[in-house]
Structure formats: structure tokens, C-alpha cells
């Protein structure tokens, strides 16, 4: 298949992506409910198959199977908070000692689950405004599909490269390669009005502790001044606590 020969007009892209959305929502209870935290690899597998049929006539899956002897695999990541998706060409040694390759597409369920809902700012993925998490999931999947298509056709893929941008624009109408999904850090900052560097208090084994937020990931890392803790670069001693963000209360600086 000549990937660079594809020039989908906007109506074709709109019709194709709507068909994928309708079929995916129809077939998956989780996607229908919009429960992206519960998304499973089989939801991604289904969506990929729909895209492959709709936009590539089944070439992606077929070519991947020819090359590796394996179907493309899928993974849902609850931990990816920076990348929205990831396409990788992976391998492991088989029982005969030979390398066995496969392609894998992973999507962050976490970013999809935290980026939408009441009060959330507008989110663009691949340059396109996403009204809901399903739209964002589709744009992420399309981006990873372009990586896979490039890999299958040329043996390498970089979204910073010109060829990638040309294909993403012609096949899916993407105008950018980045996403603006809302990280847990941003979400926490908005929802709970807490941010790195801020003083917070929280309950720990029946005591109320006060400290400063050092980092926000799945939980916030809060440094509480404690003579028994290790010395930090500011010369003071702290103990580190990992606290779920919703348990933090803004506090004033401790004197
Ligand atoms: Zn990329």
C-alpha cells in the first residue's frame, strides 16, 4: 500500500471517524458509558480494527502479521501521564532462542479520564478540538496508527518528521502532533487549588501534618519538616509523605 498516495477529503475523514465512533460505542459497554478509567485493551483492539478497515482496507493488520507473524497488540496504561499514547516495535526471545517481534499500541486511560468533565478547559489533540474523551481517544489512536503505518512502510517513524506530519494531515486531517490533555497535576491544581510549592495539611495516622508539595503525580509528594528525616538541599530535614490529592487542604506557611 502506498501510504503517501492517500488524500482523504474532509468529508471522508468526518464520515470515517464517525463510523468508527458509532461502531466502537455500539460494541463496547465501557466506551458507551464513557468510563475511560475502566477501558480495556480489547476496546483499543476493536477501535484499531475499525480504523484499519475504514481507512486502510485492512492493510495495517495484514502487513503487521506478515512482517512479525503476530497480531498488533494493545495496552491500556493507567500510569502514562505525559504521553497520551505510544506505539512500539517490541521483541522477546522465543523458546527457540530467536527474536520474536510484535507491534504494540498503548493508550493512557488516565489522561482520558482526567481531561474531561465539569469545569475542564477545552482540549485539543493532534490540533483538533475534542468535545469529549471519546474524540480524544480517537485522535490518540489515529496518531499511533500513523506511527504504525510509517513503521510498516519504512521501518521507522518519528512524529517530529515531515513525512509523519504529511501522512497524519492527509489521512486524518491532523494539524499538529501534540496533545493538550490535562495531566493529573493540572487537574489537581484546578480542582483542589493545590500546586507544587504550596503549603498543605493532611491527616496521617490521626495526626494533622503540614508541609509543602514537592511533586504531584498520582499522589502528591509532601515534604514535612521533621528532625528525623534526611537533609534536603535547603539545609532542613524533611520526611516525605505520599498523599492522595483530594485529602490535601490548603494551609498557610508554617512558621
Ligand atoms: Zn508520536
PDB file of C-alpha atoms and ligand atoms in Angstrom:
ATOM      1  CA  UNK A   1       0.000   0.000   0.000  1.00  0.00           C
ATOM      2  CA  UNK A   2       1.252   3.486  -0.892  1.00  0.00           C
ATOM      3  CA  UNK A   3       0.502   5.451   2.260  1.00  0.00           C
ATOM      4  CA  UNK A   4       1.606   8.732   0.719  1.00  0.00           C
ATOM      5  CA  UNK A   5      -0.963   8.322  -2.061  1.00  0.00           C
ATOM      6  CA  UNK A   6      -3.836   8.677   0.415  1.00  0.00           C
ATOM      7  CA  UNK A   7      -5.523  12.104   0.248  1.00  0.00           C
ATOM      8  CA  UNK A   8      -8.749  11.960   2.239  1.00  0.00           C
ATOM      9  CA  UNK A   9     -11.076  14.926   1.740  1.00  0.00           C
ATOM     10  CA  UNK A  10     -12.529  16.363   4.988  1.00  0.00           C
ATOM     11  CA  UNK A  11     -15.941  14.744   4.336  1.00  0.00           C
ATOM     12  CA  UNK A  12     -14.331  11.307   4.011  1.00  0.00           C
ATOM     13  CA  UNK A  13     -12.429  11.810   7.270  1.00  0.00           C
ATOM     14  CA  UNK A  14     -15.566  13.007   9.073  1.00  0.00           C
ATOM     15  CA  UNK A  15     -17.648  10.085   7.773  1.00  0.00           C
ATOM     16  CA  UNK A  16     -14.905   7.526   8.530  1.00  0.00           C
ATOM     17  CA  UNK A  17     -14.194   8.707  12.063  1.00  0.00           C
ATOM     18  CA  UNK A  18     -17.930   8.941  12.843  1.00  0.00           C
ATOM     19  CA  UNK A  19     -18.433   5.372  11.583  1.00  0.00           C
ATOM     20  CA  UNK A  20     -15.575   4.191  13.826  1.00  0.00           C
ATOM     21  CA  UNK A  21     -17.036   6.029  16.813  1.00  0.00           C
ATOM     22  CA  UNK A  22     -20.541   4.660  16.296  1.00  0.00           C
ATOM     23  CA  UNK A  23     -19.353   1.077  15.850  1.00  0.00           C
ATOM     24  CA  UNK A  24     -16.951   1.249  18.817  1.00  0.00           C
ATOM     25  CA  UNK A  25     -19.573   2.733  21.147  1.00  0.00           C
ATOM     26  CA  UNK A  26     -22.071   0.152  19.980  1.00  0.00           C
ATOM     27  CA  UNK A  27     -19.755  -2.766  20.659  1.00  0.00           C
ATOM     28  CA  UNK A  28     -18.224  -1.654  23.956  1.00  0.00           C
ATOM     29  CA  UNK A  29     -20.278  -1.020  27.068  1.00  0.00           C
ATOM     30  CA  UNK A  30     -17.329   0.811  28.656  1.00  0.00           C
ATOM     31  CA  UNK A  31     -16.902   3.213  25.757  1.00  0.00           C
ATOM     32  CA  UNK A  32     -20.673   3.736  25.618  1.00  0.00           C
ATOM     33  CA  UNK A  33     -20.739   4.731  29.284  1.00  0.00           C
ATOM     34  CA  UNK A  34     -17.676   6.925  28.774  1.00  0.00           C
ATOM     35  CA  UNK A  35     -15.910   5.025  31.535  1.00  0.00           C
ATOM     36  CA  UNK A  36     -12.366   5.579  30.331  1.00  0.00           C
ATOM     37  CA  UNK A  37     -10.758   4.643  33.636  1.00  0.00           C
ATOM     38  CA  UNK A  38     -12.177   1.127  33.019  1.00  0.00           C
ATOM     39  CA  UNK A  39     -11.066   0.973  29.370  1.00  0.00           C
ATOM     40  CA  UNK A  40      -9.527  -2.367  28.380  1.00  0.00           C
ATOM     41  CA  UNK A  41      -7.066  -3.483  25.710  1.00  0.00           C
ATOM     42  CA  UNK A  42      -9.927  -5.141  23.829  1.00  0.00           C
ATOM     43  CA  UNK A  43     -11.606  -1.730  23.395  1.00  0.00           C
ATOM     44  CA  UNK A  44      -8.450  -0.491  21.689  1.00  0.00           C
ATOM     45  CA  UNK A  45      -8.184  -3.649  19.624  1.00  0.00           C
ATOM     46  CA  UNK A  46     -11.743  -3.143  18.421  1.00  0.00           C
ATOM     47  CA  UNK A  47     -11.175   0.515  17.588  1.00  0.00           C
ATOM     48  CA  UNK A  48      -7.957  -0.286  15.734  1.00  0.00           C
ATOM     49  CA  UNK A  49      -9.686  -2.947  13.626  1.00  0.00           C
ATOM     50  CA  UNK A  50     -12.411  -0.446  12.720  1.00  0.00           C
ATOM     51  CA  UNK A  51      -9.848   2.176  11.690  1.00  0.00           C
ATOM     52  CA  UNK A  52      -7.839  -0.362   9.754  1.00  0.00           C
ATOM     53  CA  UNK A  53     -10.894  -1.435   7.761  1.00  0.00           C
ATOM     54  CA  UNK A  54     -12.269   2.077   7.275  1.00  0.00           C
ATOM     55  CA  UNK A  55      -9.048   3.893   6.357  1.00  0.00           C
ATOM     56  CA  UNK A  56      -6.562   1.263   5.166  1.00  0.00           C
ATOM     57  CA  UNK A  57      -8.696  -1.560   3.803  1.00  0.00           C
ATOM     58  CA  UNK A  58      -7.222  -3.891   6.456  1.00  0.00           C
ATOM     59  CA  UNK A  59      -3.640  -3.325   5.295  1.00  0.00           C
ATOM     60  CA  UNK A  60      -2.198  -2.421   8.699  1.00  0.00           C
ATOM     61  CA  UNK A  61      -3.156  -5.620  10.481  1.00  0.00           C
ATOM     62  CA  UNK A  62      -2.298  -7.755   7.482  1.00  0.00           C
ATOM     63  CA  UNK A  63       1.123  -6.169   6.929  1.00  0.00           C
ATOM     64  CA  UNK A  64       1.964  -6.375  10.650  1.00  0.00           C
ATOM     65  CA  UNK A  65       1.056 -10.083  10.637  1.00  0.00           C
ATOM     66  CA  UNK A  66       3.130 -10.740   7.512  1.00  0.00           C
ATOM     67  CA  UNK A  67       6.138  -8.988   8.995  1.00  0.00           C
ATOM     68  CA  UNK A  68       6.061 -10.313  12.561  1.00  0.00           C
ATOM     69  CA  UNK A  69       3.773 -13.338  12.466  1.00  0.00           C
ATOM     70  CA  UNK A  70       1.848 -11.639  15.264  1.00  0.00           C
ATOM     71  CA  UNK A  71      -1.262  -9.520  15.555  1.00  0.00           C
ATOM     72  CA  UNK A  72      -0.806  -5.936  16.699  1.00  0.00           C
ATOM     73  CA  UNK A  73      -1.186  -5.860  20.490  1.00  0.00           C
ATOM     74  CA  UNK A  74      -2.772  -3.240  22.686  1.00  0.00           C
ATOM     75  CA  UNK A  75      -2.302  -1.954  26.202  1.00  0.00           C
ATOM     76  CA  UNK A  76      -4.180   0.481  28.398  1.00  0.00           C
ATOM     77  CA  UNK A  77      -1.901   2.431  30.690  1.00  0.00           C
ATOM     78  CA  UNK A  78      -3.136   3.933  33.925  1.00  0.00           C
ATOM     79  CA  UNK A  79       0.306   5.332  34.589  1.00  0.00           C
ATOM     80  CA  UNK A  80       1.165   7.287  31.441  1.00  0.00           C
ATOM     81  CA  UNK A  81       0.553  10.920  32.427  1.00  0.00           C
ATOM     82  CA  UNK A  82       2.694  12.683  29.862  1.00  0.00           C
ATOM     83  CA  UNK A  83       2.363  10.709  26.630  1.00  0.00           C
ATOM     84  CA  UNK A  84      -1.219  10.119  25.533  1.00  0.00           C
ATOM     85  CA  UNK A  85      -0.247   7.075  23.502  1.00  0.00           C
ATOM     86  CA  UNK A  86       2.754   5.034  22.476  1.00  0.00           C
ATOM     87  CA  UNK A  87       3.455   2.763  19.529  1.00  0.00           C
ATOM     88  CA  UNK A  88       6.350   0.394  19.985  1.00  0.00           C
ATOM     89  CA  UNK A  89       8.057  -2.288  17.970  1.00  0.00           C
ATOM     90  CA  UNK A  90       8.901  -4.854  20.607  1.00  0.00           C
ATOM     91  CA  UNK A  91      10.618  -8.199  20.782  1.00  0.00           C
ATOM     92  CA  UNK A  92      11.462 -11.037  23.100  1.00  0.00           C
ATOM     93  CA  UNK A  93      13.353 -14.269  22.656  1.00  0.00           C
ATOM     94  CA  UNK A  94      11.183 -17.229  21.773  1.00  0.00           C
ATOM     95  CA  UNK A  95      11.696 -20.755  23.139  1.00  0.00           C
ATOM     96  CA  UNK A  96      13.961 -21.470  20.137  1.00  0.00           C
ATOM     97  CA  UNK A  97      16.220 -18.550  21.099  1.00  0.00           C
ATOM     98  CA  UNK A  98      15.170 -16.463  18.108  1.00  0.00           C
ATOM     99  CA  UNK A  99      13.824 -12.936  18.412  1.00  0.00           C
ATOM    100  CA  UNK A 100      10.097 -12.651  18.093  1.00  0.00           C
ATOM    101  CA  UNK A 101       8.769  -9.208  17.176  1.00  0.00           C
ATOM    102  CA  UNK A 102       5.400  -7.554  17.568  1.00  0.00           C
ATOM    103  CA  UNK A 103       3.871  -4.097  17.412  1.00  0.00           C
ATOM    104  CA  UNK A 104       2.091  -2.648  20.408  1.00  0.00           C
ATOM    105  CA  UNK A 105      -0.106   0.412  20.779  1.00  0.00           C
ATOM    106  CA  UNK A 106      -0.621   1.731  24.316  1.00  0.00           C
ATOM    107  CA  UNK A 107      -3.071   4.483  25.251  1.00  0.00           C
ATOM    108  CA  UNK A 108      -3.261   6.413  28.530  1.00  0.00           C
ATOM    109  CA  UNK A 109      -6.616   5.815  30.195  1.00  0.00           C
ATOM    110  CA  UNK A 110      -5.540   8.162  32.941  1.00  0.00           C
ATOM    111  CA  UNK A 111      -5.247  11.242  30.727  1.00  0.00           C
ATOM    112  CA  UNK A 112      -8.574  10.482  29.063  1.00  0.00           C
ATOM    113  CA  UNK A 113     -10.258  10.070  32.429  1.00  0.00           C
ATOM    114  CA  UNK A 114      -8.877  13.298  33.914  1.00  0.00           C
ATOM    115  CA  UNK A 115      -9.241  15.614  30.911  1.00  0.00           C
ATOM    116  CA  UNK A 116     -12.998  15.997  30.622  1.00  0.00           C
ATOM    117  CA  UNK A 117     -15.927  16.787  32.836  1.00  0.00           C
ATOM    118  CA  UNK A 118     -17.294  19.787  34.617  1.00  0.00           C
ATOM    119  CA  UNK A 119     -15.134  22.874  34.562  1.00  0.00           C
ATOM    120  CA  UNK A 120     -12.405  21.355  32.381  1.00  0.00           C
ATOM    121  CA  UNK A 121     -10.760  23.665  29.845  1.00  0.00           C
ATOM    122  CA  UNK A 122     -11.063  22.889  26.114  1.00  0.00           C
ATOM    123  CA  UNK A 123      -8.669  20.190  24.946  1.00  0.00           C
ATOM    124  CA  UNK A 124      -7.035  19.781  21.547  1.00  0.00           C
ATOM    125  CA  UNK A 125      -5.401  16.547  20.445  1.00  0.00           C
ATOM    126  CA  UNK A 126      -3.391  16.473  17.206  1.00  0.00           C
ATOM    127  CA  UNK A 127      -4.528  20.059  16.627  1.00  0.00           C
ATOM    128  CA  UNK A 128      -8.236  19.160  16.682  1.00  0.00           C
ATOM    129  CA  UNK A 129     -10.649  20.304  19.373  1.00  0.00           C
ATOM    130  CA  UNK A 130     -12.050  17.311  21.279  1.00  0.00           C
ATOM    131  CA  UNK A 131     -15.556  17.767  22.706  1.00  0.00           C
ATOM    132  CA  UNK A 132     -15.280  14.587  24.785  1.00  0.00           C
ATOM    133  CA  UNK A 133     -12.940  11.800  25.856  1.00  0.00           C
ATOM    134  CA  UNK A 134     -14.087   9.539  23.036  1.00  0.00           C
ATOM    135  CA  UNK A 135     -12.959  12.140  20.486  1.00  0.00           C
ATOM    136  CA  UNK A 136      -9.622  12.436  22.305  1.00  0.00           C
ATOM    137  CA  UNK A 137      -9.221   8.649  22.305  1.00  0.00           C
ATOM    138  CA  UNK A 138      -9.840   8.601  18.558  1.00  0.00           C
ATOM    139  CA  UNK A 139      -7.242  11.307  17.890  1.00  0.00           C
ATOM    140  CA  UNK A 140      -4.690   9.473  20.087  1.00  0.00           C
ATOM    141  CA  UNK A 141      -5.390   6.185  18.298  1.00  0.00           C
ATOM    142  CA  UNK A 142      -5.079   7.887  14.894  1.00  0.00           C
ATOM    143  CA  UNK A 143      -1.703   9.341  15.893  1.00  0.00           C
ATOM    144  CA  UNK A 144      -0.412   5.915  16.954  1.00  0.00           C
ATOM    145  CA  UNK A 145      -1.831   4.390  13.775  1.00  0.00           C
ATOM    146  CA  UNK A 146       0.233   6.846  11.703  1.00  0.00           C
ATOM    147  CA  UNK A 147       3.303   5.707  13.654  1.00  0.00           C
ATOM    148  CA  UNK A 148       2.442   2.087  12.898  1.00  0.00           C
ATOM    149  CA  UNK A 149       1.757   2.792   9.194  1.00  0.00           C
ATOM    150  CA  UNK A 150       5.093   4.598   8.852  1.00  0.00           C
ATOM    151  CA  UNK A 151       6.875   1.782  10.648  1.00  0.00           C
ATOM    152  CA  UNK A 152       5.314  -0.867   8.443  1.00  0.00           C
ATOM    153  CA  UNK A 153       6.114   1.034   5.260  1.00  0.00           C
ATOM    154  CA  UNK A 154       9.557   2.479   6.072  1.00  0.00           C
ATOM    155  CA  UNK A 155      10.809   0.621   9.152  1.00  0.00           C
ATOM    156  CA  UNK A 156      10.944   3.785  11.285  1.00  0.00           C
ATOM    157  CA  UNK A 157       8.701   6.555  12.491  1.00  0.00           C
ATOM    158  CA  UNK A 158       9.103   9.943  14.146  1.00  0.00           C
ATOM    159  CA  UNK A 159       6.233  12.338  14.750  1.00  0.00           C
ATOM    160  CA  UNK A 160       8.670  15.248  14.563  1.00  0.00           C
ATOM    161  CA  UNK A 161       9.452  14.318  10.952  1.00  0.00           C
ATOM    162  CA  UNK A 162       7.934  15.896   7.884  1.00  0.00           C
ATOM    163  CA  UNK A 163       6.665  12.610   6.422  1.00  0.00           C
ATOM    164  CA  UNK A 164       4.710  11.842   9.594  1.00  0.00           C
ATOM    165  CA  UNK A 165       3.010  15.234   9.547  1.00  0.00           C
ATOM    166  CA  UNK A 166       2.104  14.869   5.867  1.00  0.00           C
ATOM    167  CA  UNK A 167       0.543  11.434   6.411  1.00  0.00           C
ATOM    168  CA  UNK A 168      -1.321  12.478   9.579  1.00  0.00           C
ATOM    169  CA  UNK A 169      -2.747  15.504   7.739  1.00  0.00           C
ATOM    170  CA  UNK A 170      -3.738  13.609   4.594  1.00  0.00           C
ATOM    171  CA  UNK A 171      -5.211  10.535   6.252  1.00  0.00           C
ATOM    172  CA  UNK A 172      -6.811  12.019   9.396  1.00  0.00           C
ATOM    173  CA  UNK A 173      -6.748  15.801   8.951  1.00  0.00           C
ATOM    174  CA  UNK A 174      -4.394  16.322  11.914  1.00  0.00           C
ATOM    175  CA  UNK A 175      -2.790  19.751  12.097  1.00  0.00           C
ATOM    176  CA  UNK A 176      -0.437  19.001  14.995  1.00  0.00           C
ATOM    177  CA  UNK A 177       1.360  16.035  16.588  1.00  0.00           C
ATOM    178  CA  UNK A 178       0.854  17.039  20.231  1.00  0.00           C
ATOM    179  CA  UNK A 179      -1.936  16.672  22.757  1.00  0.00           C
ATOM    180  CA  UNK A 180      -3.195  19.164  25.333  1.00  0.00           C
ATOM    181  CA  UNK A 181      -4.795  16.595  27.620  1.00  0.00           C
ATOM    182  CA  UNK A 182      -4.990  17.579  31.255  1.00  0.00           C
ATOM    183  CA  UNK A 183      -2.347  15.942  33.445  1.00  0.00           C
ATOM    184  CA  UNK A 184      -3.212  14.787  36.980  1.00  0.00           C
ATOM    185  CA  UNK A 185      -1.011  17.649  38.185  1.00  0.00           C
ATOM    186  CA  UNK A 186      -3.018  20.276  36.337  1.00  0.00           C
ATOM    187  CA  UNK A 187      -6.294  18.671  37.306  1.00  0.00           C
ATOM    188  CA  UNK A 188      -5.326  18.597  40.954  1.00  0.00           C
ATOM    189  CA  UNK A 189      -4.200  22.194  40.830  1.00  0.00           C
ATOM    190  CA  UNK A 190      -7.533  23.308  39.363  1.00  0.00           C
ATOM    191  CA  UNK A 191      -9.866  21.053  41.340  1.00  0.00           C
ATOM    192  CA  UNK A 192      -8.278  21.286  44.729  1.00  0.00           C
ATOM    193  CA  UNK A 193      -6.453  24.553  44.234  1.00  0.00           C
ATOM    194  CA  UNK A 194      -3.169  22.932  45.178  1.00  0.00           C
ATOM    195  CA  UNK A 195       0.116  23.203  43.290  1.00  0.00           C
ATOM    196  CA  UNK A 196       3.778  22.327  43.652  1.00  0.00           C
ATOM    197  CA  UNK A 197       5.422  24.556  46.254  1.00  0.00           C
ATOM    198  CA  UNK A 198       2.191  25.153  48.142  1.00  0.00           C
ATOM    199  CA  UNK A 199       1.674  24.587  51.873  1.00  0.00           C
ATOM    200  CA  UNK A 200      -0.896  21.931  52.656  1.00  0.00           C
ATOM    201  CA  UNK A 201      -2.140  19.986  55.616  1.00  0.00           C
ATOM    202  CA  UNK A 202      -3.399  16.422  55.735  1.00  0.00           C
ATOM    203  CA  UNK A 203      -4.245  13.737  58.215  1.00  0.00           C
ATOM    204  CA  UNK A 204      -1.734  10.950  58.852  1.00  0.00           C
ATOM    205  CA  UNK A 205      -2.412   8.214  61.450  1.00  0.00           C
ATOM    206  CA  UNK A 206      -4.643  10.519  63.436  1.00  0.00           C
ATOM    207  CA  UNK A 207      -2.256  13.493  63.385  1.00  0.00           C
ATOM    208  CA  UNK A 208      -2.595  16.664  61.326  1.00  0.00           C
ATOM    209  CA  UNK A 209       0.612  17.337  59.402  1.00  0.00           C
ATOM    210  CA  UNK A 210       1.599  20.425  57.444  1.00  0.00           C
ATOM    211  CA  UNK A 211       4.174  20.529  54.681  1.00  0.00           C
ATOM    212  CA  UNK A 212       4.926  21.682  51.156  1.00  0.00           C
ATOM    213  CA  UNK A 213       4.037  19.905  47.945  1.00  0.00           C
ATOM    214  CA  UNK A 214       7.181  18.726  46.220  1.00  0.00           C
ATOM    215  CA  UNK A 215       5.618  16.846  43.328  1.00  0.00           C
ATOM    216  CA  UNK A 216       2.162  15.856  42.061  1.00  0.00           C
ATOM    217  CA  UNK A 217       1.718  12.630  40.199  1.00  0.00           C
ATOM    218  CA  UNK A 218      -0.914  10.056  41.066  1.00  0.00           C
ATOM    219  CA  UNK A 219      -0.498  11.341  44.589  1.00  0.00           C
ATOM    220  CA  UNK A 220       1.184  14.461  45.850  1.00  0.00           C
ATOM    221  CA  UNK A 221       4.582  14.206  47.459  1.00  0.00           C
ATOM    222  CA  UNK A 222       4.523  16.436  50.526  1.00  0.00           C
ATOM    223  CA  UNK A 223       7.664  17.307  52.470  1.00  0.00           C
ATOM    224  CA  UNK A 224       7.006  17.775  56.175  1.00  0.00           C
ATOM    225  CA  UNK A 225       9.775  19.229  58.309  1.00  0.00           C
ATOM    226  CA  UNK A 226      10.956  16.505  60.666  1.00  0.00           C
ATOM    227  CA  UNK A 227      14.236  16.307  62.625  1.00  0.00           C
ATOM    228  CA  UNK A 228      14.353  12.533  61.961  1.00  0.00           C
ATOM    229  CA  UNK A 229      14.149  12.933  58.188  1.00  0.00           C
ATOM    230  CA  UNK A 230      17.001  13.239  55.673  1.00  0.00           C
ATOM    231  CA  UNK A 231      18.537  16.640  54.972  1.00  0.00           C
ATOM    232  CA  UNK A 232      17.413  18.401  51.787  1.00  0.00           C
ATOM    233  CA  UNK A 233      19.233  20.987  49.654  1.00  0.00           C
ATOM    234  CA  UNK A 234      17.747  23.859  51.660  1.00  0.00           C
ATOM    235  CA  UNK A 235      19.599  22.522  54.716  1.00  0.00           C
ATOM    236  CA  UNK A 236      16.461  21.422  56.561  1.00  0.00           C
ATOM    237  CA  UNK A 237      15.298  17.909  57.339  1.00  0.00           C
ATOM    238  CA  UNK A 238      12.072  16.545  55.941  1.00  0.00           C
ATOM    239  CA  UNK A 239      10.015  13.421  55.806  1.00  0.00           C
ATOM    240  CA  UNK A 240       8.236  12.560  52.616  1.00  0.00           C
ATOM    241  CA  UNK A 241       4.542  11.630  52.550  1.00  0.00           C
ATOM    242  CA  UNK A 242       2.577  10.388  49.563  1.00  0.00           C
ATOM    243  CA  UNK A 243      -0.928  11.757  49.926  1.00  0.00           C
ATOM    244  CA  UNK A 244      -3.919  11.399  47.616  1.00  0.00           C
ATOM    245  CA  UNK A 245      -4.546  14.890  46.252  1.00  0.00           C
ATOM    246  CA  UNK A 246      -8.165  15.012  47.417  1.00  0.00           C
ATOM    247  CA  UNK A 247      -7.048  14.603  51.024  1.00  0.00           C
ATOM    248  CA  UNK A 248      -4.971  17.788  50.970  1.00  0.00           C
ATOM    249  CA  UNK A 249      -6.192  21.055  52.445  1.00  0.00           C
ATOM    250  CA  UNK A 250      -4.519  24.315  51.524  1.00  0.00           C
ATOM    251  CA  UNK A 251      -2.648  25.638  54.556  1.00  0.00           C
ATOM    252  CA  UNK A 252      -0.635  28.722  55.391  1.00  0.00           C
ATOM    253  CA  UNK A 253       3.140  28.545  55.720  1.00  0.00           C
ATOM    254  CA  UNK A 254       4.375  27.004  58.895  1.00  0.00           C
ATOM    255  CA  UNK A 255       6.436  29.474  60.910  1.00  0.00           C
TER     256      UNK A 255
HETATM  257 ZN1  LIG B   1       4.106  10.448  18.183  1.00  0.00          ZN
END
